[in-house]
CSV table of C-alpha atoms and ligand atoms in Angstrom, one decimal:
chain,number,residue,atom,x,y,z
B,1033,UNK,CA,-19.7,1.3,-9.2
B,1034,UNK,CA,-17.6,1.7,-6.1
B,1035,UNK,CA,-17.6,5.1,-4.9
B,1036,UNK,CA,-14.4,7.1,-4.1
B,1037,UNK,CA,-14.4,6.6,-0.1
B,1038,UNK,CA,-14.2,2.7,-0.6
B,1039,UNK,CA,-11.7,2.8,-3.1
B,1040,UNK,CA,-10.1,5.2,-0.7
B,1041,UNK,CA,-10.8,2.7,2.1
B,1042,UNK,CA,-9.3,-0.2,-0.2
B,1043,UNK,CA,-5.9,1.2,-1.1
B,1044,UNK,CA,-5.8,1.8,2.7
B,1045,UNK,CA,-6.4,-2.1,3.2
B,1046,UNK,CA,-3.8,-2.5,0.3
B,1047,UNK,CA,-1.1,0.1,1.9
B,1048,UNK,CA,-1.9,-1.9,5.3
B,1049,UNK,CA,-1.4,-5.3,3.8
B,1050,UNK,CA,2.2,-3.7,2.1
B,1051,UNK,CA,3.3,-2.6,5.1
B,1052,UNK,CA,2.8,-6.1,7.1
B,1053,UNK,CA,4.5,-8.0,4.6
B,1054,UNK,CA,7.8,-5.4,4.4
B,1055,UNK,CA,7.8,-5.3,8.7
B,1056,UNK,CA,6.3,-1.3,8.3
B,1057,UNK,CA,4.5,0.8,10.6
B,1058,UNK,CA,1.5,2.0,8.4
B,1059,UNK,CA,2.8,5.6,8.9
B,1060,UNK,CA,5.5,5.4,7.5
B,1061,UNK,CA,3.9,5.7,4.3
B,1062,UNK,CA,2.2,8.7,2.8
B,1063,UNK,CA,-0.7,8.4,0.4
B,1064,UNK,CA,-1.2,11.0,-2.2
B,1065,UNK,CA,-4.5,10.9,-4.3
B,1066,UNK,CA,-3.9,11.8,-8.1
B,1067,UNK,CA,-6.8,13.6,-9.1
B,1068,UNK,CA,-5.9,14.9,-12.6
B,1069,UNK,CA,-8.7,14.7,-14.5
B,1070,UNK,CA,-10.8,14.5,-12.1
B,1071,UNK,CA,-12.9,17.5,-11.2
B,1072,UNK,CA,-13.0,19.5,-7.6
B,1073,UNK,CA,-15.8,17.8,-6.6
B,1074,UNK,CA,-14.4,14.5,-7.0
B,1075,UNK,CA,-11.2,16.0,-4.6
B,1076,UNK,CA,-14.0,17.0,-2.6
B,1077,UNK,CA,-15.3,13.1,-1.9
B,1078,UNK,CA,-11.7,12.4,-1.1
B,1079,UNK,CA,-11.2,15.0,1.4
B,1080,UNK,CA,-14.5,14.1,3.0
B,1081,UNK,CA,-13.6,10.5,3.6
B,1082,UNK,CA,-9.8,11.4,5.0
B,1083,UNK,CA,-7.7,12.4,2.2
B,1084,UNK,CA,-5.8,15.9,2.2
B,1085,UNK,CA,-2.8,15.8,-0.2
B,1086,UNK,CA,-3.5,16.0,-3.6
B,1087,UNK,CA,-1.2,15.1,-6.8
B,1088,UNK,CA,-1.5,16.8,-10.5
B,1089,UNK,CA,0.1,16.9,-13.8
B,1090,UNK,CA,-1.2,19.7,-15.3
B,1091,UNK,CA,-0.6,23.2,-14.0
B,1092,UNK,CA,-3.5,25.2,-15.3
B,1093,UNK,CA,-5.8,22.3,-14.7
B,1094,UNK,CA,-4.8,22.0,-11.2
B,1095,UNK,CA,-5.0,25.7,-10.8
B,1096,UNK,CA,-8.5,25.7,-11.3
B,1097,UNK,CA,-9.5,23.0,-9.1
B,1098,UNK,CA,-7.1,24.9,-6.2
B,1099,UNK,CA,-9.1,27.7,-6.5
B,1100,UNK,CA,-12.4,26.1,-6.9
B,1101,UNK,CA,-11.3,24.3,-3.3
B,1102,UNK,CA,-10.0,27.6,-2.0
B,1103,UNK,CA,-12.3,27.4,1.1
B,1104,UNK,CA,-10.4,24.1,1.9
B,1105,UNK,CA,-6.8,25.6,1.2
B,1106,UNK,CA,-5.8,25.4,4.6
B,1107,UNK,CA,-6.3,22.1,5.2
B,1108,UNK,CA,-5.0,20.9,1.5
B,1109,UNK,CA,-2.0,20.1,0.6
B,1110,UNK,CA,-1.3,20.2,-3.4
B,1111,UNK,CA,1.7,17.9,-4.7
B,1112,UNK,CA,3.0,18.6,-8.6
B,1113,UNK,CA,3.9,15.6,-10.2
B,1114,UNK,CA,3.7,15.9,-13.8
B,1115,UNK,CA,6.2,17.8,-16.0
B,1116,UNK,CA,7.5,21.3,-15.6
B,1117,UNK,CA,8.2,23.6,-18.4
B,1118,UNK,CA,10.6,27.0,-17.0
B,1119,UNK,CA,7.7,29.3,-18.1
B,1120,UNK,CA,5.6,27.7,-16.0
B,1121,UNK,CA,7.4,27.7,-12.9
B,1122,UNK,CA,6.2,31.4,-11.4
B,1123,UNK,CA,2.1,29.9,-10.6
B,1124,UNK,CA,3.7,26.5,-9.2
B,1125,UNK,CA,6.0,28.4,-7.0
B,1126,UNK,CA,2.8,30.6,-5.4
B,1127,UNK,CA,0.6,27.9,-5.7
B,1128,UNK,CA,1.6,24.5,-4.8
B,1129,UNK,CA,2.9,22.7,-1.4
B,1130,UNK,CA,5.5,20.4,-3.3
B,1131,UNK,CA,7.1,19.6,-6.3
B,1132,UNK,CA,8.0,15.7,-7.7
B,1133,UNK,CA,9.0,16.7,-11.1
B,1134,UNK,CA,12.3,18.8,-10.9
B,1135,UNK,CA,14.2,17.0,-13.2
B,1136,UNK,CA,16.8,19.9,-14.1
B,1137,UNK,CA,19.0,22.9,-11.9
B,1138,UNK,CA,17.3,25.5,-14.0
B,1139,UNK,CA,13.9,24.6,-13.0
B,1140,UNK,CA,15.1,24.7,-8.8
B,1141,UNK,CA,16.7,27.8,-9.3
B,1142,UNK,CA,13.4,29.3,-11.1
B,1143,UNK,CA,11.3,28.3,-8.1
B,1144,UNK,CA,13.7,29.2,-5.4
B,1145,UNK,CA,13.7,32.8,-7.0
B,1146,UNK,CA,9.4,32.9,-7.4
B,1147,UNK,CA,8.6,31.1,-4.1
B,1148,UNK,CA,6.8,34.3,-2.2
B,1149,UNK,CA,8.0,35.3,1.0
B,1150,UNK,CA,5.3,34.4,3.2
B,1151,UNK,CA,5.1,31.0,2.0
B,1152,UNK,CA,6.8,28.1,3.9
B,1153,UNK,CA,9.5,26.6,1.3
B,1154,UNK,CA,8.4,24.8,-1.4
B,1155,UNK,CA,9.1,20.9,-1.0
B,1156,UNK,CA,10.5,19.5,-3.7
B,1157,UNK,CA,12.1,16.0,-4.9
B,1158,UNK,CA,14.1,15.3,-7.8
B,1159,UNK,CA,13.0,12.9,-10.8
B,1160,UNK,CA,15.2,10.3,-11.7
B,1161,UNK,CA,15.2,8.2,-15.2
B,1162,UNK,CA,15.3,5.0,-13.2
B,1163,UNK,CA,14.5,2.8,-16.0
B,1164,UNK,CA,16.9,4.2,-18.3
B,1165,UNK,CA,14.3,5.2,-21.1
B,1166,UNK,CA,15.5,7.6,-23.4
B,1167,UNK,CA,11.9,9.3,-23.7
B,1168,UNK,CA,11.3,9.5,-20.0
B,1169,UNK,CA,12.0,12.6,-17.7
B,1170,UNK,CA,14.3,12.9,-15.0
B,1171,UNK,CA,17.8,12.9,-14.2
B,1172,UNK,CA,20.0,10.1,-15.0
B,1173,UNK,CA,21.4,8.0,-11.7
B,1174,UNK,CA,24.9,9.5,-12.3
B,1175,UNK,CA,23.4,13.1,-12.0
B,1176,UNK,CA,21.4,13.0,-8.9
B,1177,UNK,CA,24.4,13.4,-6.7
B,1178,UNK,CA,25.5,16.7,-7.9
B,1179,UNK,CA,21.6,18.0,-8.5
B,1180,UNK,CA,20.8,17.4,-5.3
B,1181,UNK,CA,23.5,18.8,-3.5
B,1182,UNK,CA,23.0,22.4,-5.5
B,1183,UNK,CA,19.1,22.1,-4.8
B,1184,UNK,CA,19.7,21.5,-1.0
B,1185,UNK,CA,21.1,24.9,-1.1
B,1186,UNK,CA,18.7,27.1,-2.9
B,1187,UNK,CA,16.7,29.4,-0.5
B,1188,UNK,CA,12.7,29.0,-0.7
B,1189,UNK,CA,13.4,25.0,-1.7
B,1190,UNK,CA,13.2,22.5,0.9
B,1191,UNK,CA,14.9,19.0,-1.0
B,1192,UNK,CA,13.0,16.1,0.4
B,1193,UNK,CA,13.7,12.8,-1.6
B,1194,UNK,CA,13.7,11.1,-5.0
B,1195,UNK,CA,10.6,10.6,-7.3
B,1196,UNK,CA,10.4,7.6,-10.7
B,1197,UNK,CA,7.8,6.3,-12.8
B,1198,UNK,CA,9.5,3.2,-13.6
B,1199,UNK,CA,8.2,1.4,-16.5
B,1200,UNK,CA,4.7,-0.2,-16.4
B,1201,UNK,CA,5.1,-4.0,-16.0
B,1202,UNK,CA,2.6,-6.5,-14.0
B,1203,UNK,CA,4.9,-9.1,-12.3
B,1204,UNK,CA,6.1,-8.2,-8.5
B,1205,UNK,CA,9.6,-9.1,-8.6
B,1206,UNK,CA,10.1,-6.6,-12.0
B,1207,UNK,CA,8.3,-3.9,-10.4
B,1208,UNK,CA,10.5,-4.3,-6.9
B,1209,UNK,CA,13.7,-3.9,-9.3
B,1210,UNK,CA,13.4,-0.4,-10.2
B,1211,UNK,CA,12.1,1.0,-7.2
B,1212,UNK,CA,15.2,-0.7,-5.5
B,1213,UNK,CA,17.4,0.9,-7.7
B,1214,UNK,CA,15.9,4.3,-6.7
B,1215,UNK,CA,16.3,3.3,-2.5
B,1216,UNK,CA,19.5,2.4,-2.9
B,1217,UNK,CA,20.1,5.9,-5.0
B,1218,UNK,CA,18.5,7.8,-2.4
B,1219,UNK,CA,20.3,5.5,0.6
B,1220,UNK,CA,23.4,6.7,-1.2
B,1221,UNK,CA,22.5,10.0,-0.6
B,1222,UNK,CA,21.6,10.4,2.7
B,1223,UNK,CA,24.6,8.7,3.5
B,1224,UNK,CA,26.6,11.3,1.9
B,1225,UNK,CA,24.4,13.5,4.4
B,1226,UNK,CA,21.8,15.1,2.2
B,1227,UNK,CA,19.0,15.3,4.6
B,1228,UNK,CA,16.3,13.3,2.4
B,1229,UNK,CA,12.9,11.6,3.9
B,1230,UNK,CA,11.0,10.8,0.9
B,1231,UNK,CA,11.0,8.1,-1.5
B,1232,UNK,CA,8.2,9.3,-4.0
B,1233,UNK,CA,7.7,5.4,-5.8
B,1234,UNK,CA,4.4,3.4,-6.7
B,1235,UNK,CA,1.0,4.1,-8.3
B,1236,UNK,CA,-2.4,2.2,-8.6
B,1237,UNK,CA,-0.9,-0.8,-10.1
B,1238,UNK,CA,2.4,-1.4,-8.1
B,1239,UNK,CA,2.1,0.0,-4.9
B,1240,UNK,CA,2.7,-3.5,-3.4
B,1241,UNK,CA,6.2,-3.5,-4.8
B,1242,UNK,CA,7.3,-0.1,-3.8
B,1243,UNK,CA,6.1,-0.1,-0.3
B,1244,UNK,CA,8.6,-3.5,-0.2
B,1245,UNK,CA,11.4,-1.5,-1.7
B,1246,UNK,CA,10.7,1.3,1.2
B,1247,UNK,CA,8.2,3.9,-0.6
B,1248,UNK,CA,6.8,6.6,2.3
B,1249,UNK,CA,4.8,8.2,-0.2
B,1250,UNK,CA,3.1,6.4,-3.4
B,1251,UNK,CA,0.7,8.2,-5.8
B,1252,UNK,CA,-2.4,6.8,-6.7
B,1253,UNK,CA,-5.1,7.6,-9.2
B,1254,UNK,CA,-7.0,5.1,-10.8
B,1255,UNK,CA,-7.2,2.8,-7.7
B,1256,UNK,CA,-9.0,5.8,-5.9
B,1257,UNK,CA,-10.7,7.7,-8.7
B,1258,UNK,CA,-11.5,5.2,-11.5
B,1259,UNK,CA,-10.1,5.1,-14.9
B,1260,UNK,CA,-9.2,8.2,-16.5
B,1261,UNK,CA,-10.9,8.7,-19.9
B,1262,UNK,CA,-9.4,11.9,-21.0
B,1263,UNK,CA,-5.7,12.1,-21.5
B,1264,UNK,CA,-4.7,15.2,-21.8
B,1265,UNK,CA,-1.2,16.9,-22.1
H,2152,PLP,C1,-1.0,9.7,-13.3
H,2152,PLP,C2,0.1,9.5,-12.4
H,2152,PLP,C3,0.1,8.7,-11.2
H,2152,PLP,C4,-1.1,7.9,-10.8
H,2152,PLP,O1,-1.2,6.8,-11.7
H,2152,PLP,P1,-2.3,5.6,-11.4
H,2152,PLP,O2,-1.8,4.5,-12.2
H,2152,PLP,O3,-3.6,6.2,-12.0
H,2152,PLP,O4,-2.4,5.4,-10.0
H,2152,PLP,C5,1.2,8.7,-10.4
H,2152,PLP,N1,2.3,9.4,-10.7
H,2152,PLP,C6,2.4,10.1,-11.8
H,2152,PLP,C7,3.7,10.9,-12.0
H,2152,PLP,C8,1.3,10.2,-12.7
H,2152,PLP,O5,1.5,11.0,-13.8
């Protein structure tokens, strides 16, 4: 089995490859590892061969592995990506570094209240139902606009782009549609001058097609980690 640091080292070669086809610095794009599942010790290879930002779905999971990685705090940076329930909001706000997932005003406003003090803001993008499913989070298209410009303004927030799952699907050109869909959302916006630098698109299995439609950050698991045999909610 391939260990974690040449996985790492081939979703680098894959990012890479992206960016030479799309006529992309390799900066320009952002790779988060999504540990869920996986335990400290596996966030603990990653770090070792380069990686420091870290995505999870499930607050008290991720809790424990940021405190079992407490000596590396510093140099860690811990993304939420999965779903956010209101009474959960207090331990993201003190905890985390960013936030994917809010999908709703009430859910900014509750972190912009419980971010502490000393912390630097709390960086956050907004989930959008690119795909149109009626069982997905996130906000429809329509809604962003209006979302975004009332998150930009909450104190202890910092709004920096525009996060989708589209729809699992294995051909390139079906993959680029959604995540164009998104770009040309979050174009939309900055042209209306909302200061956003993130495009939050592409996992394991269609990284490709995002970096194409202008990802700079894209959240892989399985490609780093392995497959996930526990799903849990
Ligand atoms: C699990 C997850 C990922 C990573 O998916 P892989 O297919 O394992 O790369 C990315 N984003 C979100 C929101 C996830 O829940």
């Amino acid at each position: 089995m391939a260990t974690i640091s040449q996985n790492i080292q081939q979703v680098r070669e894959r990012i890479a490859a992206a960016c030479a086809r799309a006529g992309r610095p390799v900066e320009s794009v952002t790779l988060l590892a999504v540990s869920k599942t996986f335990d400290a010790d596996c966030v603990r290879q990653a770090h070792a061969a380069g990686l420091t930002r870290f995505g999870e779905n499930y607050v008290q999971e991720a809790v424990h592995k940021i405190e079992a990685l407490g000596d590396l705090r510093d140099r860690l940076e811990w993304h939420l990506i999965g779903p956010l329930q209101s009474n959960k909001t207090r331990v993201v706000a003190e905890r985390f570094d960013w936030v994917h997932s809010v999908d709703r005003p009430k859910i900014a406003e509750r972190l912009s209240a419980q971010r502490p003090e000393g912390l630097p803001p709390l960086q956050v993008c907004l989930q959008v139902n690119i795909s149109g499913e009626a069982t997905k989070s996130g906000l429809a298209p329509h809604e962003v606009s209006e979302v975004a410009r009332a998150v930009a303004r909450l104190p202890g927030l910092r709004l920096r782009g525009l996060m989708a799952i589209p729809e699992p699907t294995g051909d390139l050109e079906a993959q680029r549609r959604p995540h164009r869909a998104l770009r040309e959302l979050w174009q939309r916006l900055r042209e209306e001058g909302l200061p956003l630098d993130t495009l939050s698109i592409g996992m394991s299995q269609d990284l490709e097609a995002a970096i194409l439609e202008g990802a700079t950050l894209v959240r892989v698991g399985t490609a780093i980690f392995g497959r996930r045999e526990v799903l849990r909610g």
